[in-house]
CSV table of C-alpha atoms in Angstrom, one decimal:
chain,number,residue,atom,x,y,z
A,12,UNK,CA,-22.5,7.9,41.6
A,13,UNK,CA,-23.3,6.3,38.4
A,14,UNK,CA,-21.0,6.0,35.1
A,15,UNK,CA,-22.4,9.2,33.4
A,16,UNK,CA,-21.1,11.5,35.8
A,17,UNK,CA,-17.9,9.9,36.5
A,18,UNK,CA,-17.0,9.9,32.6
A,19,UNK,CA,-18.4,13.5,32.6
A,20,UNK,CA,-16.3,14.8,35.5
A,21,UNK,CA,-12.9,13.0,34.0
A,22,UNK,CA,-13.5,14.2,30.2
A,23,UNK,CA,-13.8,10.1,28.9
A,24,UNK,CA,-16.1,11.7,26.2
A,25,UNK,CA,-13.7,11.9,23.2
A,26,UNK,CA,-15.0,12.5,19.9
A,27,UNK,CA,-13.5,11.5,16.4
A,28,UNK,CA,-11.3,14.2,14.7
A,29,UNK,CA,-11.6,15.0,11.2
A,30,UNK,CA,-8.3,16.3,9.8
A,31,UNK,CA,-6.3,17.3,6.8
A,32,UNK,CA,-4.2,15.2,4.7
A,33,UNK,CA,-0.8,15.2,2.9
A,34,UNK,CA,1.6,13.2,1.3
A,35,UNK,CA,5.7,12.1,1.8
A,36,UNK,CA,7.1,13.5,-1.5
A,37,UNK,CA,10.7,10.9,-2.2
A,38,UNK,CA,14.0,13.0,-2.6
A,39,UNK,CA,15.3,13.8,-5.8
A,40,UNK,CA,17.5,10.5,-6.8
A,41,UNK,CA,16.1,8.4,-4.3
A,42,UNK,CA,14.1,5.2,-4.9
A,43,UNK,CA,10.6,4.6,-3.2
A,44,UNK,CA,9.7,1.6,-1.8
A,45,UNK,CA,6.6,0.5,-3.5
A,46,UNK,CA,3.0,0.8,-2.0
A,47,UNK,CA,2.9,-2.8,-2.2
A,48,UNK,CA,5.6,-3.0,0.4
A,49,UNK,CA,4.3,-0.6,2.7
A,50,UNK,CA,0.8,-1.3,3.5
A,51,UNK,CA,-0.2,0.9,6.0
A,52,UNK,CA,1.6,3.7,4.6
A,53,UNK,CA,0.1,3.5,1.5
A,54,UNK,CA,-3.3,3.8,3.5
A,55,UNK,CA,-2.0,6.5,5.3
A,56,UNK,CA,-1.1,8.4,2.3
A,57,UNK,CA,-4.4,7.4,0.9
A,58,UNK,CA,-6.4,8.7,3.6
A,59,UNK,CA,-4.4,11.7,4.8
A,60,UNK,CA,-4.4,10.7,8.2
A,61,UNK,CA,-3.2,8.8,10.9
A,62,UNK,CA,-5.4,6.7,13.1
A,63,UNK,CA,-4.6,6.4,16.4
A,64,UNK,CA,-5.9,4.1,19.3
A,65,UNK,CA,-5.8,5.7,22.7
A,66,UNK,CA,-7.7,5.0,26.5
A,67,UNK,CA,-9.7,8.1,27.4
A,68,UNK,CA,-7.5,9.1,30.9
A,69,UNK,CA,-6.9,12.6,31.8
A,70,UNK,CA,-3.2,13.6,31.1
A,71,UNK,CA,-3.2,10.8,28.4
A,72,UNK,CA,-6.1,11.3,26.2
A,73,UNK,CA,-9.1,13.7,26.6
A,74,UNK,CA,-11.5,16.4,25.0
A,75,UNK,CA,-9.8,20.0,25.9
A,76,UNK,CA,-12.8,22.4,26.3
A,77,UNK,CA,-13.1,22.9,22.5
A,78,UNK,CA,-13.5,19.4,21.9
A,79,UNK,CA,-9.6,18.8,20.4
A,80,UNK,CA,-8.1,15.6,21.5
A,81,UNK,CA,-5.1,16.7,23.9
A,82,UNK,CA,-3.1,14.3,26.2
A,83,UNK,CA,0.6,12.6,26.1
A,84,UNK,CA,-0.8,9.6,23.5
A,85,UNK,CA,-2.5,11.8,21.4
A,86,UNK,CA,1.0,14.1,20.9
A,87,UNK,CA,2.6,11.2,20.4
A,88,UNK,CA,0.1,10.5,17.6
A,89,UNK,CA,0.7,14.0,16.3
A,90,UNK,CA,4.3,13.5,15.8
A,91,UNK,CA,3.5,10.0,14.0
A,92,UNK,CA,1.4,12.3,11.5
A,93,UNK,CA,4.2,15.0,11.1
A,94,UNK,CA,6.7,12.4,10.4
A,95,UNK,CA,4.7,10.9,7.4
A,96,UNK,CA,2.6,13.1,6.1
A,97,UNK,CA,4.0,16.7,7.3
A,98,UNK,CA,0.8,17.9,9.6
A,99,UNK,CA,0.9,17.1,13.4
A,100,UNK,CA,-2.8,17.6,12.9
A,101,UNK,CA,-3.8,15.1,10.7
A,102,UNK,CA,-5.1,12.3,12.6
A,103,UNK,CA,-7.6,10.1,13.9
A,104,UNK,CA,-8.2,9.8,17.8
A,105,UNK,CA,-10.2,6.4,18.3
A,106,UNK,CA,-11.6,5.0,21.7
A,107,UNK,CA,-10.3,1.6,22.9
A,108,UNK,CA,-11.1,-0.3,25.8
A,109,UNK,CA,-8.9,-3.0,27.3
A,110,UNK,CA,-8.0,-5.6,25.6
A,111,UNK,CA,-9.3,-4.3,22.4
A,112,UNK,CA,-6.7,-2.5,21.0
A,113,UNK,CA,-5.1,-5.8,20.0
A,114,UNK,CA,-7.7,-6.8,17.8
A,115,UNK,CA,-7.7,-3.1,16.6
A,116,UNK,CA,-4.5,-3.0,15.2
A,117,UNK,CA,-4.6,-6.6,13.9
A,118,UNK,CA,-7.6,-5.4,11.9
A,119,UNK,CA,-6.5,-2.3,10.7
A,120,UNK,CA,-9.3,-0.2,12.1
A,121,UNK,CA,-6.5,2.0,13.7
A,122,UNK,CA,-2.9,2.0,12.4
A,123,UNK,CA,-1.3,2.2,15.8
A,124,UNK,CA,-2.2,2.2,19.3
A,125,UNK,CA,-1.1,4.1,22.3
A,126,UNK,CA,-3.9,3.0,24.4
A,127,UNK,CA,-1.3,2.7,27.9
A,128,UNK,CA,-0.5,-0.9,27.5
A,129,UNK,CA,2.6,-2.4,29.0
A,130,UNK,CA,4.8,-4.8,27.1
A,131,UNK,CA,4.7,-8.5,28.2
A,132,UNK,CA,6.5,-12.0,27.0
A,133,UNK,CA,2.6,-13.2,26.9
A,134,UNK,CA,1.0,-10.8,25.1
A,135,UNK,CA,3.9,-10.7,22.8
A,136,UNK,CA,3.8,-14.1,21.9
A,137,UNK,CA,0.1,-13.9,21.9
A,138,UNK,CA,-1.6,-11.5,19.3
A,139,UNK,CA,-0.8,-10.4,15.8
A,140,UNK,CA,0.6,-7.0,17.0
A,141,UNK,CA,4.5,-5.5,17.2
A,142,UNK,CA,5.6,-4.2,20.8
A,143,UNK,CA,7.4,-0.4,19.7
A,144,UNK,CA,9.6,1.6,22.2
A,145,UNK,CA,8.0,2.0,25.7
A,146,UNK,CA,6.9,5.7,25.7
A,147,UNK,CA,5.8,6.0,29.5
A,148,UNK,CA,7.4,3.5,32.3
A,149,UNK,CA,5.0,3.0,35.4
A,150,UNK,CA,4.5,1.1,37.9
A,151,UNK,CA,1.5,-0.3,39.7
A,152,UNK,CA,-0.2,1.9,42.3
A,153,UNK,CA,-3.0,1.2,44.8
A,154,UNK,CA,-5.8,4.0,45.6
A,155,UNK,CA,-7.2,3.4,49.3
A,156,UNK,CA,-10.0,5.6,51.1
A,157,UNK,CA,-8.8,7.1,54.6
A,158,UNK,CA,-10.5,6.1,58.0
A,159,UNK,CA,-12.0,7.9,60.3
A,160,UNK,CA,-9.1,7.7,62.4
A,161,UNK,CA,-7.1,8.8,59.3
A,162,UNK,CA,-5.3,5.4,58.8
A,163,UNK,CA,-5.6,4.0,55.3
A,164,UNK,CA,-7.8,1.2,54.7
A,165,UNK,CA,-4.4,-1.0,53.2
A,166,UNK,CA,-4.1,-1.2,57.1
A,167,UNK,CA,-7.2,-3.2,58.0
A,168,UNK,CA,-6.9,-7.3,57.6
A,169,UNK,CA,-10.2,-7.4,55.2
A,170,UNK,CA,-10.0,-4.9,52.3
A,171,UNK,CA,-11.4,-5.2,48.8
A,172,UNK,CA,-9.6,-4.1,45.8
A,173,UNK,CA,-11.1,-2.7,42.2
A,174,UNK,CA,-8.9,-4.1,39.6
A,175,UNK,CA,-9.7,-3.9,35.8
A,176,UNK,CA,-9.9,-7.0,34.6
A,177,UNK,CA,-6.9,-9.3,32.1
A,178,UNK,CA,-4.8,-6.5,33.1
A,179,UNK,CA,-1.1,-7.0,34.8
A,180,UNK,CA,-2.2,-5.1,37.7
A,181,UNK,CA,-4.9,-7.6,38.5
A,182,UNK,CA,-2.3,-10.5,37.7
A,183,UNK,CA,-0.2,-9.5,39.7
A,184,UNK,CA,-2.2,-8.8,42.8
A,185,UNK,CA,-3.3,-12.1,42.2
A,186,UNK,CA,0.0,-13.8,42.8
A,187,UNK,CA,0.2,-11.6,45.5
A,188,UNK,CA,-3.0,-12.9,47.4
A,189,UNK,CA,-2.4,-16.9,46.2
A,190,UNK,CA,0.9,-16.8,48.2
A,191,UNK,CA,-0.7,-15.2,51.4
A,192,UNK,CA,1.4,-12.0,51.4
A,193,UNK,CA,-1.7,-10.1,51.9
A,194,UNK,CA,-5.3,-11.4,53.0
A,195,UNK,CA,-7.1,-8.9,50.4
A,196,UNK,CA,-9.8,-9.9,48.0
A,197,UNK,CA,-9.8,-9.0,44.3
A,198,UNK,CA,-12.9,-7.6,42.7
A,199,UNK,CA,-12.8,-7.8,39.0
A,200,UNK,CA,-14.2,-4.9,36.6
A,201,UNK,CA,-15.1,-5.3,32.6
A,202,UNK,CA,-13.0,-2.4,32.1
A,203,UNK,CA,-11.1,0.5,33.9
A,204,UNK,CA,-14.0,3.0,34.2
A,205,UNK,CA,-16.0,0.3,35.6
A,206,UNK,CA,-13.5,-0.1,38.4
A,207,UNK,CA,-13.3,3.8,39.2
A,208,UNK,CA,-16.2,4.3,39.9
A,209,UNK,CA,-17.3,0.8,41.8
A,210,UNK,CA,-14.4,2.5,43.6
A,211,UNK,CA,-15.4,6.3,43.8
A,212,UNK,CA,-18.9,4.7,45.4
A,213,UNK,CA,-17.1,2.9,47.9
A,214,UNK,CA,-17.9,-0.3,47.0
A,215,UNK,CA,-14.4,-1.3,47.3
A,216,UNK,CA,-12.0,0.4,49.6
A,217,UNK,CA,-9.3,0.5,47.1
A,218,UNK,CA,-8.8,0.3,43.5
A,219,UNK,CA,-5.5,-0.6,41.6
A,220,UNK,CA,-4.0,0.5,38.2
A,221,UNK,CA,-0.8,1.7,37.0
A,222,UNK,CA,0.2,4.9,39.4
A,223,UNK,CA,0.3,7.7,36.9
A,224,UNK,CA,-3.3,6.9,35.9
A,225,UNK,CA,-4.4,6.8,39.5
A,226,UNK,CA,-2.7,9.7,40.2
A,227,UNK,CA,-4.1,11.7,37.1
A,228,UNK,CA,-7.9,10.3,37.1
A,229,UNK,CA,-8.3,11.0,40.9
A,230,UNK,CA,-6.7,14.7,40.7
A,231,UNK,CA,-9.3,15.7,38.2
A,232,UNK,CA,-12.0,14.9,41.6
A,233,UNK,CA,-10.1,17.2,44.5
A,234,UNK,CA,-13.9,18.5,44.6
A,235,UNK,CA,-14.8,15.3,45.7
A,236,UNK,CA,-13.0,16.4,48.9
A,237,UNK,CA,-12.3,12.6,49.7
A,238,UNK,CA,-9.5,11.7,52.0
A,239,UNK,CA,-7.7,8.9,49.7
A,240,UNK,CA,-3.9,8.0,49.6
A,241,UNK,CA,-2.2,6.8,46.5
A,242,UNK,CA,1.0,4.5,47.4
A,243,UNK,CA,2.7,2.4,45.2
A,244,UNK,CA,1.9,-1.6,45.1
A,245,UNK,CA,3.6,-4.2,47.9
A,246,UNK,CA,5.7,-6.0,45.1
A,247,UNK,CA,8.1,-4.1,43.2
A,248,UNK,CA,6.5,-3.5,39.0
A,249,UNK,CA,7.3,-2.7,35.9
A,250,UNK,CA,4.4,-1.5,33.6
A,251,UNK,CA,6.5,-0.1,30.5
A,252,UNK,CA,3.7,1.1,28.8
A,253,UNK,CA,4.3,0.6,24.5
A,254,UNK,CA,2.6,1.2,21.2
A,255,UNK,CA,1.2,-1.5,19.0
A,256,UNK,CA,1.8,-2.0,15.2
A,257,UNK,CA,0.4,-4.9,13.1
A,258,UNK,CA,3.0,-7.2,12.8
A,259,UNK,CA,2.6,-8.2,8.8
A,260,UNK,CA,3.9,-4.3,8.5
A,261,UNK,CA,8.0,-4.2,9.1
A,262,UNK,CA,8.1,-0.7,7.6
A,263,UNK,CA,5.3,1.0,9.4
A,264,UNK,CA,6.9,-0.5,12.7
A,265,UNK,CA,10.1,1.1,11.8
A,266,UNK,CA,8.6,4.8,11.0
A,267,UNK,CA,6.7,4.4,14.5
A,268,UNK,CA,10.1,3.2,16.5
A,269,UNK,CA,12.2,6.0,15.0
A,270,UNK,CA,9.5,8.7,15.4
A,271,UNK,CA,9.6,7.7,19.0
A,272,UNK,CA,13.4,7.6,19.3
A,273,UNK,CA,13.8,11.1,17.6
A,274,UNK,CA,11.8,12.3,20.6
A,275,UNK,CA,13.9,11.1,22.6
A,276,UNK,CA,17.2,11.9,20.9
A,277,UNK,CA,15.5,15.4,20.7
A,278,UNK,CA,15.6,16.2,24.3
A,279,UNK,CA,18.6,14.3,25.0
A,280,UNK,CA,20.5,16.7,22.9
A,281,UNK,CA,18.6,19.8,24.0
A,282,UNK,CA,17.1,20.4,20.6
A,283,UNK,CA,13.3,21.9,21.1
A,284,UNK,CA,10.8,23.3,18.9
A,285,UNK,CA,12.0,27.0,19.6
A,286,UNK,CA,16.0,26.3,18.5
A,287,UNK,CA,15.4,23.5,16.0
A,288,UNK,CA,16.2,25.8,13.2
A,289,UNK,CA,19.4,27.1,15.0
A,290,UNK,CA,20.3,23.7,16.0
A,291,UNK,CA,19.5,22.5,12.4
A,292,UNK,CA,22.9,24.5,11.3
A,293,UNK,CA,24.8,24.7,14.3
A,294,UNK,CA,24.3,21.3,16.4
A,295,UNK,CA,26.6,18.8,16.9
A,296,UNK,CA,27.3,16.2,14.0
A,297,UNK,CA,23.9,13.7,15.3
A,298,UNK,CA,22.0,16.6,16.0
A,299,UNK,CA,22.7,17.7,12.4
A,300,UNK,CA,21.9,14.2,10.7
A,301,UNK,CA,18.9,14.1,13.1
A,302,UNK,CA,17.1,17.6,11.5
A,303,UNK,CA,18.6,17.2,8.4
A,304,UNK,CA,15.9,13.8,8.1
A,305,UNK,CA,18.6,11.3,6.7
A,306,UNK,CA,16.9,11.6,3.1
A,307,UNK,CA,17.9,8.7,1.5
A,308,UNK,CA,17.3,6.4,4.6
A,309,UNK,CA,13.8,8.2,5.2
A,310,UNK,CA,12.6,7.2,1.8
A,311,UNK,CA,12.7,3.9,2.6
A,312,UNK,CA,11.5,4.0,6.2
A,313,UNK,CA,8.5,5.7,4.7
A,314,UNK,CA,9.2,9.4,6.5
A,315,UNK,CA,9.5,12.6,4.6
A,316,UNK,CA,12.8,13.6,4.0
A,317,UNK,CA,12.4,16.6,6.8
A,318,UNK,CA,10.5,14.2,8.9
A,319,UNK,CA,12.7,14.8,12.4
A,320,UNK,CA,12.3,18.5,11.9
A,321,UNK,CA,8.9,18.4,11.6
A,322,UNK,CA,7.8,16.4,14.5
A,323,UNK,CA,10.4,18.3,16.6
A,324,UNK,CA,9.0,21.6,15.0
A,325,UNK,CA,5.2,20.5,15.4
A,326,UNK,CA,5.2,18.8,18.3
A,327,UNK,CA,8.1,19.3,20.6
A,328,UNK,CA,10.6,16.8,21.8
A,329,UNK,CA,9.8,14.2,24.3
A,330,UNK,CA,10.7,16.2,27.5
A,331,UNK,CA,8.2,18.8,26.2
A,332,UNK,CA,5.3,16.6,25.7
A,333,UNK,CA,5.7,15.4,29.3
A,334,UNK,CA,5.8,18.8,30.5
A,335,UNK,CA,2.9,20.0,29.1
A,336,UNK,CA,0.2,17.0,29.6
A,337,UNK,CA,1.6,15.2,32.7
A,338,UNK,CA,4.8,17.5,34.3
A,339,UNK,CA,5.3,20.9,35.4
A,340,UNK,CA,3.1,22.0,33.2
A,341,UNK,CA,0.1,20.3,33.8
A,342,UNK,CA,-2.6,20.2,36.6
A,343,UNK,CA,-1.2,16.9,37.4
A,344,UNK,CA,3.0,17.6,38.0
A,345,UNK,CA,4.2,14.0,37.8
A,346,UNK,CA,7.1,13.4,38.9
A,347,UNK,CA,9.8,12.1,35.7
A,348,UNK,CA,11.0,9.4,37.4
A,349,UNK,CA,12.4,6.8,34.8
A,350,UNK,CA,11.1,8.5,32.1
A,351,UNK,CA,14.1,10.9,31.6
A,352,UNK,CA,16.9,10.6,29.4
A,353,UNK,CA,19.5,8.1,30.3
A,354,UNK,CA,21.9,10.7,30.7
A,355,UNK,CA,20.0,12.0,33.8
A,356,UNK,CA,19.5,8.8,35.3
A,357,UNK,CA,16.6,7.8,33.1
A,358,UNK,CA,15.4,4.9,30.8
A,359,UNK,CA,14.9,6.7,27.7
A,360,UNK,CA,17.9,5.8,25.0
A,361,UNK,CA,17.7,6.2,21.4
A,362,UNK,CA,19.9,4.3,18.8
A,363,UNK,CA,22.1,5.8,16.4
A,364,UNK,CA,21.3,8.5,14.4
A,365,UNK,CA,23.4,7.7,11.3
């Protein structure tokens, strides 16, 4: 099968959105911070929309059958663009491939980027770019065709792997290999689609990549009628997948980390877009100071004074954006796993909302 169909058949083709604009109006007897102090902001402002960085993965990011960005980065985009300028709609969806986004944000040519890459010491230390709250935790899966016999081809003592290349999953396979735990041989790819589909023409009998994105790209090919079997990697791994801000920007960083942890406060306190008015007057204390915006502290985070409410009211809180592009309510029903609240057992915690 060559590239064009694979893209075709998992919706990779995603085209730029144009979008309306707005602006954060400051509260009455509050002091802006000035433009000069808020780079990005300003440009946001400017501009009237957010620009977002995403990989083109069904569940994640992808082209609904209108040709609207839809997916779990690209809502969490839309609550960026609620938060600062008022309109879950106003944005930017832009195309990266691995390891570009770093350069990306670096350069300004997107603001921020939720293109499904996991925080790492290395790559931390290495580019220009700020780590924010991991959005999605993973971990690394392996893909392998079924036998004749029905055994998986993980089974056999020769087996070649697809693995994107500079990614963690190919790293750690890697180690895997140098220490003899496995006598499997690493085939590198460019980039991911070039490993799916090296992989969907069986020129590898496996292919590795976080889980959720096997599990997600694979689903959209049930046609194929393929006997495969997705199992999680030999080692145990963590892939806690992160946006990226520039790192000259402390502000913009800090409108992208709360946005994030209001989604997550959001569902931990069962506020949704359906009772977020109710909740506004009748929730508990946090709840209360979480809708009502925190005027005075907004202003100088760079958020509109309503900004929580909106992004809840827009967008939904965390819990709902899973549901509905990766969850129960999706062709895909992933499992939560560690991406619940911690109060059920999960890793999602939010500061303090005061």
């Amino acid at each position: 099968m060559g590239l064009k169909p694979v893209a075709a058949a998992l919706g990779l083709i995603l085209a730029l959105v144009p979008a309306g604009g707005g602006t954060a109006a400051a509260q009455p007897g509050v002091q802006p911070v000035p433009n000069g102090d808020r780079p990005v902001l300003a440009e946001i402002e400017r501009r009237g929309v957010v620009r977002c960085g995403v990989s083109f993965n069904p569940g994640f990011a992808a082209n609904d059958d209108n040709g609207r960005p839809v997916g779990f980065m690209v809502d969490l985009c839309r609550a960026l663009a609620a938060a600062v300028l008022g309109k879950a709609d106003a944005v930017e969806i832009r195309r990266l491939s691995k390891p570009q986004e770093f350069d990306a944000v670096a350069t300004g040519e997107v603001d921020v980027s939720f293109a499904q890459t996991s925080w790492t010491l290395t790559r931390d230390a290495t580019y220009a770019v700020d780590f924010g709250p991991p959005v999605f935790h993973d971990v690394q899966g392996i893909a392998a065709w079924l036998l004749a016999d029905g055994r998986s081809a993980l089974d056999g003592t020769e087996l070649t792997i697809c693995v994107p290349a500079g990614t963690t999953t190919q790293a750690e396979l890697e180690a895997l290999v140098a220490v003899g735990k496995r006598p499997w041989k690493l085939r590198s790819f460019p980039g991911w689609p070039d490993a799916l589909e090296a992989f969907l023409s069986r020129d590898c009998a496996a292919l590795s990549a976080d889980r959720a994105l096997l599990t997600t790209a694979l689903h959209m090919l049930e046609s194929r009628k393929e006997a495969l079997e997705i199992v999680d990697a030999p080692l145990p791994s963590r892939e806690p997948l992160a946006p990226l801000t520039p790192n000259a920007d402390r502000m913009w960083m800090a409108a992208v980390r709360w946005t994030i942890y209001a989604l997550f406060l959001a569902e931990d306190a069962g506020v949704t877009g359906a009772n977020a008015n109710f909740q506004r007057i009748t929730g508990g204390s946090e709840v209360r100071r979480l809708l009502s915006g925190l005027p005075e502290v907004a202003a100088k985070a760079g958020l509109r004074p309503d900004w929580a409410y909106q992004v809840v009211m827009q967008v939904g809180n965390y819990g709902e954006i899973f549901e509905r592009n990766l969850g129960s309510r999706s062709p895909f029903k992933l499992d939560r796993g560690p991406n619940r609240p911690w109060t059920q057992g999960g890793l999602l915690y939010a500061p303090v909302f005061q």
